[in-house]
Phi, psi and omega in degrees: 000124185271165177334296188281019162282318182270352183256148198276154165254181195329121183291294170232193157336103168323343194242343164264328146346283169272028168275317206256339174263346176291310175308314183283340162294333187294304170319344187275336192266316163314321189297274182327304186297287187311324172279008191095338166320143175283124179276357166280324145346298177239031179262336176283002174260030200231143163305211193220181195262002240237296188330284166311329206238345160302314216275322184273335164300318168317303189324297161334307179290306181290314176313332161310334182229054156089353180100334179281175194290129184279133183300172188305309184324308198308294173304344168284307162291324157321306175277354177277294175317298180305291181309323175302294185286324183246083170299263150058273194286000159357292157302324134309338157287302169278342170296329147326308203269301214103015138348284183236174160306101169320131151243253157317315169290345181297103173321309180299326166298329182289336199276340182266349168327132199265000000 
């Protein structure tokens, strides 16, 4: 079984992708605002909505193949795979993969942190 056999295919649309990811940043921002946080503060630690709609499709992928957590390979392909079917999100991908510049909210960057 090659990679794009395990991976599902595109659910929806890209512009309802980034519909359904925009409402959940919005709830996030609302959340945060309602506890008091300052949004200069924390908007640059929130994904971009590119972002959000990457992190959920990867979500999609593991629950698929049962919930476990995917080996680095794995995860490479998986988001390698996510670029293919939505070129759109490409940049975003690779800003993930570590590519480009991260930003705050990325675990791997906090995990390289000194």
């Amino acid at each position: 079984m090659t990679a794009h056999e395990n991976t599902p295919p595109p659910r929806a649309s890209l512009e309802l992708l980034r519909a359904e990811a925009t409402d959940e940043l919005s709830v996030l921002v609302y959340e945060r605002l309602r506890g008091g946080e300052d949004p200069w503060e924390f908007m640059e630690d929130l994904p971009s909505v590119d972002e959000l709609v990457v992190l959920m499709l990867r979500a999609e992928n593991i629950a698929s193949d049962g919930g476990t957590r995917p080996t680095q390979a794995r995860n490479y392909r998986v988001l390698r795979q996510i670029a293919l079917d939505y070129p759109e999100l490409t940049r975003a991908v690779w800003r993930l993969l570590g590519s480009e510049p991260h930003r705050r909210w990325d675990a791997t960057v906090r995990a390289d942190a000194p």
